[in-house]
mmCIF file of C-alpha atoms and ligand atoms in Angstrom:
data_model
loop_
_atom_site.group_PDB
_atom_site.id
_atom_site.type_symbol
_atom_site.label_atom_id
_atom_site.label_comp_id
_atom_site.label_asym_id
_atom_site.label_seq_id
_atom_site.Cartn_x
_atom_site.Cartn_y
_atom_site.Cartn_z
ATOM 1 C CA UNK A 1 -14.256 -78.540 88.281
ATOM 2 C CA UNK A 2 -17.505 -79.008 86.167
ATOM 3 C CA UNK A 3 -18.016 -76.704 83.207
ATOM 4 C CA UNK A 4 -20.719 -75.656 81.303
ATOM 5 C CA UNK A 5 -20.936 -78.817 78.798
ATOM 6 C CA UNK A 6 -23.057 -78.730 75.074
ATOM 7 C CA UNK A 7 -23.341 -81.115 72.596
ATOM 8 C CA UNK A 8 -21.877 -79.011 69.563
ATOM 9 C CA UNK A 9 -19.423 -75.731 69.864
ATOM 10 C CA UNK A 10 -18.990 -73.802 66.985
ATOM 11 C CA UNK A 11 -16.019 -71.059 66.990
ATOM 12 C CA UNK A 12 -16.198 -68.365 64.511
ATOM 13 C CA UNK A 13 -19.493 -66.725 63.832
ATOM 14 C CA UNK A 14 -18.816 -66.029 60.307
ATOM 15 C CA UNK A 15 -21.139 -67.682 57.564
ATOM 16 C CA UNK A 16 -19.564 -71.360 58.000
ATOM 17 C CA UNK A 17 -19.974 -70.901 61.809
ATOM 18 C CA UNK A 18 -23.747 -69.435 61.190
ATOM 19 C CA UNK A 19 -24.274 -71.967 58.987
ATOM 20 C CA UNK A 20 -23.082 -74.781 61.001
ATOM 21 C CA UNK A 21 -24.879 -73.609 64.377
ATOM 22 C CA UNK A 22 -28.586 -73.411 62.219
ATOM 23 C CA UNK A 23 -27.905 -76.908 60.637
ATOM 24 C CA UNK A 24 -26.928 -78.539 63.801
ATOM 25 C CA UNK A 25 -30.263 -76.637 65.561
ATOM 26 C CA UNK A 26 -32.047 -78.252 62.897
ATOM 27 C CA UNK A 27 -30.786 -81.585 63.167
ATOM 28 C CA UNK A 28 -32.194 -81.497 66.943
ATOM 29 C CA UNK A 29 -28.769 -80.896 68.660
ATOM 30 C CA UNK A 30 -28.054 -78.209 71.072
ATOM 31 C CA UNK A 31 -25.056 -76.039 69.386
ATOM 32 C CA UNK A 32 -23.284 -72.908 70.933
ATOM 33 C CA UNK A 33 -22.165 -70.627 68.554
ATOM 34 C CA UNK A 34 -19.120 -68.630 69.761
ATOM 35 C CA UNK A 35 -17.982 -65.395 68.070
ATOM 36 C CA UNK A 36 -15.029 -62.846 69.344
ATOM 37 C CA UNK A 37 -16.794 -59.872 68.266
ATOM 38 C CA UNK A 38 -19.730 -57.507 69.175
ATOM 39 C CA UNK A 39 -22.021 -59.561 66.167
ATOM 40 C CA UNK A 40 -21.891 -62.448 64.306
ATOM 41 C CA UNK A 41 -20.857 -61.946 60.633
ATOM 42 C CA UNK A 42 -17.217 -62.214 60.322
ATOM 43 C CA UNK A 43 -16.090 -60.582 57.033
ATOM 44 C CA UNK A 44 -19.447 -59.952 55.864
ATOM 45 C CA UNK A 45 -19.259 -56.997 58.142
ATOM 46 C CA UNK A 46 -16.386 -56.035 56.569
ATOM 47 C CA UNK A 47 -18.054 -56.445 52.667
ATOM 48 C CA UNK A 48 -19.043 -53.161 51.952
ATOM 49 C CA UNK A 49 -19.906 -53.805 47.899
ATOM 50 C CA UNK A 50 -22.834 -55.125 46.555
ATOM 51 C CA UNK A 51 -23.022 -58.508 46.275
ATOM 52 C CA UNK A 52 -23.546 -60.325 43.135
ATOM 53 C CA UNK A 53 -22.496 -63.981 42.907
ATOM 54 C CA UNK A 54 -24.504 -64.844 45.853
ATOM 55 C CA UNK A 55 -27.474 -66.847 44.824
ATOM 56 C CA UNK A 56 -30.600 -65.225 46.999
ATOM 57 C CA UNK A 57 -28.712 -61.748 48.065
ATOM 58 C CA UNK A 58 -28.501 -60.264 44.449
ATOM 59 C CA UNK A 59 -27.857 -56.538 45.395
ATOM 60 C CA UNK A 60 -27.267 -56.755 49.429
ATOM 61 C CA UNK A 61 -24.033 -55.270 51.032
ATOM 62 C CA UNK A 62 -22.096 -58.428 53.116
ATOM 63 C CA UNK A 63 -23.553 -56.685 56.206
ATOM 64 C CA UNK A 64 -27.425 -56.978 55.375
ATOM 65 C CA UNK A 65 -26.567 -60.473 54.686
ATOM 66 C CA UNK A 66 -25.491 -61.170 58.303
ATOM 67 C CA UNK A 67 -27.946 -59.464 59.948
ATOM 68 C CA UNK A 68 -30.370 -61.636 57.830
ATOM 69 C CA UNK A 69 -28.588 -64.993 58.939
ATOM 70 C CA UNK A 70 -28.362 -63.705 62.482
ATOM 71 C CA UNK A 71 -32.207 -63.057 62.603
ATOM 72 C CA UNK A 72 -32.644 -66.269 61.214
ATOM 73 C CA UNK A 73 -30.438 -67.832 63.970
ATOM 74 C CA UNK A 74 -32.437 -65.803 66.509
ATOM 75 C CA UNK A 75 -36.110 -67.247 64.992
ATOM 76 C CA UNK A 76 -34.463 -70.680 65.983
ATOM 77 C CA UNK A 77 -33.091 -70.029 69.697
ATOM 78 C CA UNK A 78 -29.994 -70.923 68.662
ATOM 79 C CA UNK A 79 -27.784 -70.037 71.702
ATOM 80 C CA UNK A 80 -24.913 -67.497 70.193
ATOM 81 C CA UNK A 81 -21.908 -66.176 72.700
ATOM 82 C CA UNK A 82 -20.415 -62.705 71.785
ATOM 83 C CA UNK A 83 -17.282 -60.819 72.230
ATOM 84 C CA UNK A 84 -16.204 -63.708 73.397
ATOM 85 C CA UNK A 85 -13.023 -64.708 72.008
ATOM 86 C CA UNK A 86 -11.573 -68.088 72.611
ATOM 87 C CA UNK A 87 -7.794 -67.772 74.399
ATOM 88 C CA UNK A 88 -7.477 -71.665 74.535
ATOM 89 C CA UNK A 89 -8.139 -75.024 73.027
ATOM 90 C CA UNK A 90 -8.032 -78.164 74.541
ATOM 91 C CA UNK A 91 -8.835 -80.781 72.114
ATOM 92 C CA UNK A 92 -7.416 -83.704 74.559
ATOM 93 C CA UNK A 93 -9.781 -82.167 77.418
ATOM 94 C CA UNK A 94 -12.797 -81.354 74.866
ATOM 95 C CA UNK A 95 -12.699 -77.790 76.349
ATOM 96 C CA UNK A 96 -12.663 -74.457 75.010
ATOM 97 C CA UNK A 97 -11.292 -71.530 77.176
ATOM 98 C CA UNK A 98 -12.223 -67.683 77.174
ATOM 99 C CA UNK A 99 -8.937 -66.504 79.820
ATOM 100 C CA UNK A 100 -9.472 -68.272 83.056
ATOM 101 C CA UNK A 101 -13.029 -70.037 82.010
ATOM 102 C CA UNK A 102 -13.932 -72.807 80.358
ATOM 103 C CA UNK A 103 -16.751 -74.757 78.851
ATOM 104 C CA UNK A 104 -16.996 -78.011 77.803
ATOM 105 C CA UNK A 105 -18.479 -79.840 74.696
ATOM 106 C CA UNK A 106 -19.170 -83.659 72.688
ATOM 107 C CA UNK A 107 -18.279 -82.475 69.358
ATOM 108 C CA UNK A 108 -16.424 -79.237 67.901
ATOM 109 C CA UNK A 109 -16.827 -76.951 65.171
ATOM 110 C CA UNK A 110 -14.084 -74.560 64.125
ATOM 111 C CA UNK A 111 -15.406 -71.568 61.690
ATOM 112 C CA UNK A 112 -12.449 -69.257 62.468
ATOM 113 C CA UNK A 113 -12.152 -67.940 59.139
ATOM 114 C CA UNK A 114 -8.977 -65.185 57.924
ATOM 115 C CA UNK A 115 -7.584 -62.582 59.805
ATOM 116 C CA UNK A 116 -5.848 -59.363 57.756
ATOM 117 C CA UNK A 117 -1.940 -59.917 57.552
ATOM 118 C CA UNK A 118 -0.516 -56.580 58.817
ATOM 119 C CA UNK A 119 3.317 -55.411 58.116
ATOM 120 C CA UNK A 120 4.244 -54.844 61.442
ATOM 121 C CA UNK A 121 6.046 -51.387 61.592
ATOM 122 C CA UNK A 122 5.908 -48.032 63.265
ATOM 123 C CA UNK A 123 2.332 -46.008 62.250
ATOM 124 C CA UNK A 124 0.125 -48.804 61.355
ATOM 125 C CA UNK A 125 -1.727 -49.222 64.983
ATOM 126 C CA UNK A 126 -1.320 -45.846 65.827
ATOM 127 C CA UNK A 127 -3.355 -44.197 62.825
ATOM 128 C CA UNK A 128 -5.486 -47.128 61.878
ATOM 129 C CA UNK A 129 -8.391 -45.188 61.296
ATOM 130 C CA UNK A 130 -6.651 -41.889 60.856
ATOM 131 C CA UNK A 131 -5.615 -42.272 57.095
ATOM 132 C CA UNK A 132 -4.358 -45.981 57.752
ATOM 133 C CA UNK A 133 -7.253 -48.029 55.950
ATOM 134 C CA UNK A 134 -7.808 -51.623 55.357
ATOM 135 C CA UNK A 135 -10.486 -51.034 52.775
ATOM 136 C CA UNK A 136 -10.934 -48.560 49.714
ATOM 137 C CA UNK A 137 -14.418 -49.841 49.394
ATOM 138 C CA UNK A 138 -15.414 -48.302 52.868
ATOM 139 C CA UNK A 139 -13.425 -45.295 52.941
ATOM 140 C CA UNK A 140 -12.317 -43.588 48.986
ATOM 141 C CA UNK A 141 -14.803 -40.799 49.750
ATOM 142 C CA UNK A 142 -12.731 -39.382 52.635
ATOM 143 C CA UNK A 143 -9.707 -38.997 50.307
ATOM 144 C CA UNK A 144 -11.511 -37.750 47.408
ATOM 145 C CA UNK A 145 -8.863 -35.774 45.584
ATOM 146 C CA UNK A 146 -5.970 -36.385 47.578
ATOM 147 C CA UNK A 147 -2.355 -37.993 48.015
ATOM 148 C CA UNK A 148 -2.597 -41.678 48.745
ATOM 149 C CA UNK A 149 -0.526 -45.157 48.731
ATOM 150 C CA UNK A 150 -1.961 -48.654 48.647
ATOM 151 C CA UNK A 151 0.116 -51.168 49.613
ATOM 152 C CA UNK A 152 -0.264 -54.642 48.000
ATOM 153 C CA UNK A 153 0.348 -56.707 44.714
ATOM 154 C CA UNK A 154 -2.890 -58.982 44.925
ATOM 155 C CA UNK A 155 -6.040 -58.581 43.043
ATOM 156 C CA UNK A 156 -7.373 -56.344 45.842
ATOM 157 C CA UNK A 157 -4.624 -53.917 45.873
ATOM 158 C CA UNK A 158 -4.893 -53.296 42.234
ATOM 159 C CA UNK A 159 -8.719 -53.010 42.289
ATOM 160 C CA UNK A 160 -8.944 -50.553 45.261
ATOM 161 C CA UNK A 161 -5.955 -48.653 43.273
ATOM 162 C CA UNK A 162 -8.822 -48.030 40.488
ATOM 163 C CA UNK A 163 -11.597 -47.447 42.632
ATOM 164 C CA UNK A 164 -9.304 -44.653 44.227
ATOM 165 C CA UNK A 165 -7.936 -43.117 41.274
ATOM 166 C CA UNK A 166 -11.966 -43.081 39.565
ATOM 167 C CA UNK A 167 -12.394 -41.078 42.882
ATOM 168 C CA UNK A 168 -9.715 -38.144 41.544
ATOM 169 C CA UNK A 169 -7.128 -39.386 43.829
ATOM 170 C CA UNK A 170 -3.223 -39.176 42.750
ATOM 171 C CA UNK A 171 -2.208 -42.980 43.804
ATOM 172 C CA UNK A 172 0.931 -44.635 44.558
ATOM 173 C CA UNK A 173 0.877 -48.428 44.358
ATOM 174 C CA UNK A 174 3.406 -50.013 46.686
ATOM 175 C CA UNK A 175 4.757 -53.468 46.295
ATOM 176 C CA UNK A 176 7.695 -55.241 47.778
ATOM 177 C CA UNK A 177 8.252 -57.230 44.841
ATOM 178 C CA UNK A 178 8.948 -56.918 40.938
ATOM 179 C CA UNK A 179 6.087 -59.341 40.052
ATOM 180 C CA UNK A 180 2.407 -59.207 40.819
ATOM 181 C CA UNK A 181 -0.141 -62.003 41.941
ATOM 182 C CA UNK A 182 -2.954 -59.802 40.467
ATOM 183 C CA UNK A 183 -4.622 -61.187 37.587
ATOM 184 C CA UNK A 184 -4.099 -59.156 34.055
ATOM 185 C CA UNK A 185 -8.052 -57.683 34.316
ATOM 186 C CA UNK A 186 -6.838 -56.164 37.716
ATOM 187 C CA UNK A 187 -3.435 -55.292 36.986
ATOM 188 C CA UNK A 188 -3.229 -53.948 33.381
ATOM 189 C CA UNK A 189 -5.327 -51.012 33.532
ATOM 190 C CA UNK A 190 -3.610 -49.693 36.645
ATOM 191 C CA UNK A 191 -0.208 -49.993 34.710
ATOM 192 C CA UNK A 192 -1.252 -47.678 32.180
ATOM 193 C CA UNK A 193 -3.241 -45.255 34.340
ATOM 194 C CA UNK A 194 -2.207 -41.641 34.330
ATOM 195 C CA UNK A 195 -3.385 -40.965 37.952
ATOM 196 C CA UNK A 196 -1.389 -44.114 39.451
ATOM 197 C CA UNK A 197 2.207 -44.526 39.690
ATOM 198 C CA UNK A 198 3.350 -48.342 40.456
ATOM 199 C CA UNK A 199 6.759 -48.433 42.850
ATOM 200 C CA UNK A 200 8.137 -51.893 43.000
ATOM 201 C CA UNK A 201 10.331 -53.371 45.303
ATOM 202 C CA UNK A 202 9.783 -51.296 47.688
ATOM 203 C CA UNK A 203 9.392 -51.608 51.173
ATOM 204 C CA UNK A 204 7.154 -49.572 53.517
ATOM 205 C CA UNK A 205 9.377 -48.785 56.725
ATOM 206 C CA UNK A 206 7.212 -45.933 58.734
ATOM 207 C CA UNK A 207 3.830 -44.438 58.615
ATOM 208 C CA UNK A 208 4.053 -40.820 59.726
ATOM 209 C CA UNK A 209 1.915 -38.415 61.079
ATOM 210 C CA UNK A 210 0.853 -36.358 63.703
ATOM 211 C CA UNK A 211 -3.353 -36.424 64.190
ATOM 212 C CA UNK A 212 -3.264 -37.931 60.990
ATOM 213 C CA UNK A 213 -0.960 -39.870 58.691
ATOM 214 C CA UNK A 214 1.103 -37.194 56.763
ATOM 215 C CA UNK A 215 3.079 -39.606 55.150
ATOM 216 C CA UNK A 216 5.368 -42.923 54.692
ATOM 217 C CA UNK A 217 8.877 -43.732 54.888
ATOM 218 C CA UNK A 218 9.803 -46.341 52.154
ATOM 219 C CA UNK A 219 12.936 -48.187 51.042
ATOM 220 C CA UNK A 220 13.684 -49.216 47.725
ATOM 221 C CA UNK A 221 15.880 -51.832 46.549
ATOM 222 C CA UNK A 222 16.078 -53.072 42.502
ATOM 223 C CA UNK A 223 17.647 -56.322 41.954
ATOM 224 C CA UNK A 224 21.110 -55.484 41.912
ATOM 225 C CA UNK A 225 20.796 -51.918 43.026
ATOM 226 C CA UNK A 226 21.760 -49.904 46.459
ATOM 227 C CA UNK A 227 18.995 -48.969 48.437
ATOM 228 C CA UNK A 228 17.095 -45.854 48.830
ATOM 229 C CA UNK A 229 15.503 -44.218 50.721
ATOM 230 C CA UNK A 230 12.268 -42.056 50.186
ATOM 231 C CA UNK A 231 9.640 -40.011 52.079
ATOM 232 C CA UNK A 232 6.005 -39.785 50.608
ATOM 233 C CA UNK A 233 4.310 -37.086 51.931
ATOM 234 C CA UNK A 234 0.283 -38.590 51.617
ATOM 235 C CA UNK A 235 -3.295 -38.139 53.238
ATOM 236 C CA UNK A 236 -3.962 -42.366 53.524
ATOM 237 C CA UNK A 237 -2.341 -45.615 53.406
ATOM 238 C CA UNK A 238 -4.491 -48.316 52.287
ATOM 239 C CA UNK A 239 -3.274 -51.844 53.666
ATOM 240 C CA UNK A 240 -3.995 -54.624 50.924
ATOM 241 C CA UNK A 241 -1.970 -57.254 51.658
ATOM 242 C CA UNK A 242 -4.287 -60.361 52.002
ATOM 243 C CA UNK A 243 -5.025 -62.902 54.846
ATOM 244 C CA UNK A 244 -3.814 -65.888 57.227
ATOM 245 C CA UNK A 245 -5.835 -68.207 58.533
ATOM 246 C CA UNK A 246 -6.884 -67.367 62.236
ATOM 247 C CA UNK A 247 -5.779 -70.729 62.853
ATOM 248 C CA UNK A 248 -3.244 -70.065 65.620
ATOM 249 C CA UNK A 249 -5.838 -71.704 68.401
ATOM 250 C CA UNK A 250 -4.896 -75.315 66.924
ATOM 251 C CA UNK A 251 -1.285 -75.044 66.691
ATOM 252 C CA UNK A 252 0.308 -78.639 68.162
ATOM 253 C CA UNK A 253 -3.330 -80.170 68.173
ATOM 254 C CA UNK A 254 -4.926 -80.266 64.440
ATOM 255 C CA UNK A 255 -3.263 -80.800 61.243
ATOM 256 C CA UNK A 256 -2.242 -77.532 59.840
ATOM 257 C CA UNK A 257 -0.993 -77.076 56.026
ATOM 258 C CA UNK A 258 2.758 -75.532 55.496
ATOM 259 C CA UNK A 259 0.515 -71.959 55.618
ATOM 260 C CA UNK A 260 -1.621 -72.872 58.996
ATOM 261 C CA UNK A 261 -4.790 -73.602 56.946
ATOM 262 C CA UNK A 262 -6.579 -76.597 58.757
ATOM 263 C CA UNK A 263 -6.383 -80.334 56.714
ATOM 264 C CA UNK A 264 -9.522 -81.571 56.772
ATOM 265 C CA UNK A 265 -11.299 -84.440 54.680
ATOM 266 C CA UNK A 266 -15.017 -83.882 52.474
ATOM 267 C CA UNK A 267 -17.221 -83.766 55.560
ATOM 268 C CA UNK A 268 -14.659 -81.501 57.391
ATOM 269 C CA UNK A 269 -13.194 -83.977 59.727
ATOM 270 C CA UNK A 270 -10.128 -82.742 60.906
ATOM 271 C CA UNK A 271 -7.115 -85.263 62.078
ATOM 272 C CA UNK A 272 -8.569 -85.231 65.797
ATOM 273 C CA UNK A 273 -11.712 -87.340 66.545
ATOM 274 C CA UNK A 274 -14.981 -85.099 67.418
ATOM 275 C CA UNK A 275 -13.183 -82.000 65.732
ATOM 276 C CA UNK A 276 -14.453 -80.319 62.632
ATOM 277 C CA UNK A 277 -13.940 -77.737 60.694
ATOM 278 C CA UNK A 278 -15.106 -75.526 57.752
ATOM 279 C CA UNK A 279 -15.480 -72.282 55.447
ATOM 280 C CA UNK A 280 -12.177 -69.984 55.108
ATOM 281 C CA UNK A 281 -9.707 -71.502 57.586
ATOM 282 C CA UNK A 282 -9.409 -74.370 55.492
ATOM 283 C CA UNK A 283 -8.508 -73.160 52.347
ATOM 284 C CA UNK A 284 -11.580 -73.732 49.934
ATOM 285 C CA UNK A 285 -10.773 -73.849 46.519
ATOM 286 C CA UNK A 286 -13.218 -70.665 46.246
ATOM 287 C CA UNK A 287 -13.226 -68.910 49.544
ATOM 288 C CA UNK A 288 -16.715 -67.462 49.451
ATOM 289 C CA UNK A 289 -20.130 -67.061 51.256
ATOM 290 C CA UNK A 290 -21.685 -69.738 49.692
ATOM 291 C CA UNK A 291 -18.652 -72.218 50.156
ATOM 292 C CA UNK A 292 -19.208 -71.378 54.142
ATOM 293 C CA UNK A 293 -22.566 -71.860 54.032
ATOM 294 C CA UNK A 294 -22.049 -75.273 52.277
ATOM 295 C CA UNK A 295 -19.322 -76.675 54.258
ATOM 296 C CA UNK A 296 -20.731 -75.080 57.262
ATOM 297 C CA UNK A 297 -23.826 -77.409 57.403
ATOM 298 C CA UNK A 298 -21.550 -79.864 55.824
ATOM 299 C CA UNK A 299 -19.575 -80.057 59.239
ATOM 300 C CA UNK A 300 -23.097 -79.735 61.824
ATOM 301 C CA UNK A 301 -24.393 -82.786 59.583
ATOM 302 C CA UNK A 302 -21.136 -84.477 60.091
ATOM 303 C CA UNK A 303 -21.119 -84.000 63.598
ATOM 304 C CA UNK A 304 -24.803 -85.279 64.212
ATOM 305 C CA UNK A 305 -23.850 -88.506 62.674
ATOM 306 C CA UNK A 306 -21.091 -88.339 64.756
ATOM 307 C CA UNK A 307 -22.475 -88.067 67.893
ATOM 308 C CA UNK A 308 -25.282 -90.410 66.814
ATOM 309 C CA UNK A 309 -22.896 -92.853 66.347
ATOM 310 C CA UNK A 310 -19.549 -92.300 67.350
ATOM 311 C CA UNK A 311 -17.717 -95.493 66.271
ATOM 312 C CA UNK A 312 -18.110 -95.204 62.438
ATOM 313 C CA UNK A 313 -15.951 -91.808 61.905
HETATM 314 C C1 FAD B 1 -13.962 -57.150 51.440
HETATM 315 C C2 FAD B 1 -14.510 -58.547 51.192
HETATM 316 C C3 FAD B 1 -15.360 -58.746 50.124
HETATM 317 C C4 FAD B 1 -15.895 -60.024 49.900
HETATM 318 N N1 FAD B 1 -16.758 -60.182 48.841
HETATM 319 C C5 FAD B 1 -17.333 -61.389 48.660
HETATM 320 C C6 FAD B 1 -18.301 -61.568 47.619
HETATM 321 O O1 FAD B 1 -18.629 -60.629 46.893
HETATM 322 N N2 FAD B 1 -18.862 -62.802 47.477
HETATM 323 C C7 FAD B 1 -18.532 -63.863 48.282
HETATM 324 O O2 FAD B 1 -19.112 -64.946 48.120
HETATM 325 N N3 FAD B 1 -17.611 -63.725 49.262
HETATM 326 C C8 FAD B 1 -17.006 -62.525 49.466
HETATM 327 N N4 FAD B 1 -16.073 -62.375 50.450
HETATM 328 C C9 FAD B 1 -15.574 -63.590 51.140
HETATM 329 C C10 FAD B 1 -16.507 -64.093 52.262
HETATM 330 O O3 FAD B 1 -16.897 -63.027 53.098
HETATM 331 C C11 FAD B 1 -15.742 -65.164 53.036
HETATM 332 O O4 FAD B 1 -15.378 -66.217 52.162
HETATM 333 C C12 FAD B 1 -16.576 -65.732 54.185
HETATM 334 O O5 FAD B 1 -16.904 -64.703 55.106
HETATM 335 C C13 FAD B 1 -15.827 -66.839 54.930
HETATM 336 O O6 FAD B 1 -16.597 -67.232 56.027
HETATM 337 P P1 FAD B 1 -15.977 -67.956 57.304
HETATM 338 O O7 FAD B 1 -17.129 -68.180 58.232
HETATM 339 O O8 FAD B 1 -15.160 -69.112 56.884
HETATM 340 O O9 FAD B 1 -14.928 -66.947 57.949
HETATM 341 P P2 FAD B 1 -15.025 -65.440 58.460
HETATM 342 O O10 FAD B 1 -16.062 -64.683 57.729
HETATM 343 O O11 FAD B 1 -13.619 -64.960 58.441
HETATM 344 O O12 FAD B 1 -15.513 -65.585 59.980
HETATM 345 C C14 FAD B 1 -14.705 -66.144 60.988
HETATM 346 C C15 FAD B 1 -15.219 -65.673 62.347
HETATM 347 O O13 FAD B 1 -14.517 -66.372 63.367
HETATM 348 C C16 FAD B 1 -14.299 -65.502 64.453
HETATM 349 N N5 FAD B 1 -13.163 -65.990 65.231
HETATM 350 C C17 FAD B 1 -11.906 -66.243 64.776
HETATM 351 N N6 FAD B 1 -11.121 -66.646 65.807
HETATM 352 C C18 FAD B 1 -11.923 -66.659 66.911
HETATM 353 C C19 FAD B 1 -11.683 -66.987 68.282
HETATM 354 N N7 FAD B 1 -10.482 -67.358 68.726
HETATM 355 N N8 FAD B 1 -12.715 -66.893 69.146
HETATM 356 C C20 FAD B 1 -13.971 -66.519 68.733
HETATM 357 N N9 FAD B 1 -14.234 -66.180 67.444
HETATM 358 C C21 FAD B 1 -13.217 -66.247 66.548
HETATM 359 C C22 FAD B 1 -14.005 -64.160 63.787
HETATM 360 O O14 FAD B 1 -14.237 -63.080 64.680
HETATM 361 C C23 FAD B 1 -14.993 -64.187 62.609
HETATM 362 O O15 FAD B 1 -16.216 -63.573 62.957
HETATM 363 C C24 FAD B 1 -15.540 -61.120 50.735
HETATM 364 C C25 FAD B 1 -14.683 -60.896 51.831
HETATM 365 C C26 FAD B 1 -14.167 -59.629 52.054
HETATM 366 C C27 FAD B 1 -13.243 -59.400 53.247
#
């Protein structure tokens, strides 16, 4: 059956994706940039504070910043696919499947960034959105006042514990352990915070409700101790509890670290031939918008050589 063929796809419209798909336009090559949701951005449309370690965007929220790029795309006809997730790679086939079609390509880009880890228990689908957060940033003024938990022991959780207790908010901090990956800047002043109690090792087993979340269903266990359990009656559960790679597409056909980041070498080669790969998915040393813009273009550069001359990578 023929497919659809181009020269470069790019999966994963985030910054390293956007990036990749304007480099490789510029180079003179004829990319497709592919992107599951309704806009290209990734988690730029999820980056609701001010940016300010972005050189260029001093000030912007992460969703000015994509609809910049995006223009940008648009002023150079580069061809972008949305809500169009990808259901199937297959590397030895060069094609790249959305359900039952398929389209074909010379080189490949994978931008697929981080997806949220989620816990996985009873309440967290249902009232996403109906006191079950995944960002303080976005959403502290609609609990202004009230009960909350976040749940986390990252630099996040701790932050978004501040930012909620600065908005008169009585917090709970939930973590399953008795140690905390937050740094000491994060962590310390939440310790000693009169308007935020720390629980750990404790482990969130329902998120109750009936419109709305009404509260959460915990057990505790100390090191040593039996374990107990506890009901928190609450008005919002913030879920802070970092990210995987959204590397699952690959499994069997790339190189994958122990954690399912993709192995890749300077220029983003990955271990099959024709396949690169850049920005969050493969664990930068500083996951960031300008690391994905810079490995982005890294990879479309790559793959131009590439395809120029296949036999020297
Ligand atoms: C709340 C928050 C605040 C941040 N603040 C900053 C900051 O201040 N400064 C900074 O530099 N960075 C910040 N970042 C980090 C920055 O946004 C990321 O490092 C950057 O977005 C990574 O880009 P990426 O293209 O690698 O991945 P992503 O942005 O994750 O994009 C990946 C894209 O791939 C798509 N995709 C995945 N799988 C498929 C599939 N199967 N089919 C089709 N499409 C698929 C996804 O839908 C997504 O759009 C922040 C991030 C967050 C979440």
């Amino acid at each position: 059956m023929a497919h659809e063929n181009w020269q470069i796809v790019i999966i994963g419209g985030g910054p390293a994706g956007m990036s990749a798909a304007l480099w490789a336009k510029r180079l003179g090559c004829e990319p497709l940039l592919v992107e599951a949701g309704a806009e290209p951005g990734g988690q730029l449309l999820r980056t609701f504070n001010r940016l300010v370690d972005c050189p260029g965007f001093l000030g912007q929220t992460g969703a000015e910043i994509a609809r910049q790029v995006a223009e940008h795309l648009k002023t150079l006809a580069v061809a972008v696919r949305l809500r169009s997730p990808v259901t199937r790679l297959s590397l030895a086939e060069n094609l790249v499947w959305f359900d039952s079609e398929a389209i074909s390509y010379q080189a490949l880009i994978l931008t697929l960034g981080v997806q949220k880890r989620r816990l996985g228990i009873p309440g967290e689908e249902e009232f996403a959105g109906r006191g079950v957060s995944t960002s303080a940033t976005r959403d502290k003024h609609l609990y202004r006042g009230k009960s909350v938990a976040i749940v986390g022991g990252g630099d996040g959780a701790f932050e978004e514990a501040l930012m909620l207790a600065e908005e008169g908010c009585r917090v709970t901090l939930i973590h399953r352990s008795d140690r905390f990956r937050a740094r000491p800047m994060y962590r310390d002043p939440v310790l000693v915070h009169p308007q935020i109690r720390v629980l750990t090792c404790a482990r969130l087993t329902e998120i109750v409700g009936t419109t709305a979340v009404t509260g959460v269903n915990l057990e505790i266990a100390q090191p040593g101790g039996p374990v107990e359990t506890m009901h928190l009656p609450l008005a919002g559960v913030f879920l802070t509890l970092g990210t995987n790679p959204a590397t699952q597409l690959t499994a069997g056909q790339l190189e994958l670290d122990s954690e399912g980041y993709i192995v890749t070498d300077r220029y983003g080669a990955t271990s099959a031939a024709g396949v690169w790969a850049a920005g969050d998915a493969c664990r930068p040393l500083l996951p960031s918008l300008v690391t994905a813009f810079g490995d982005g273009a890294t990879t479309a550069k790559a793959a131009f050589d590439w395809l120029h001359h296949p036999k020297e990578s």
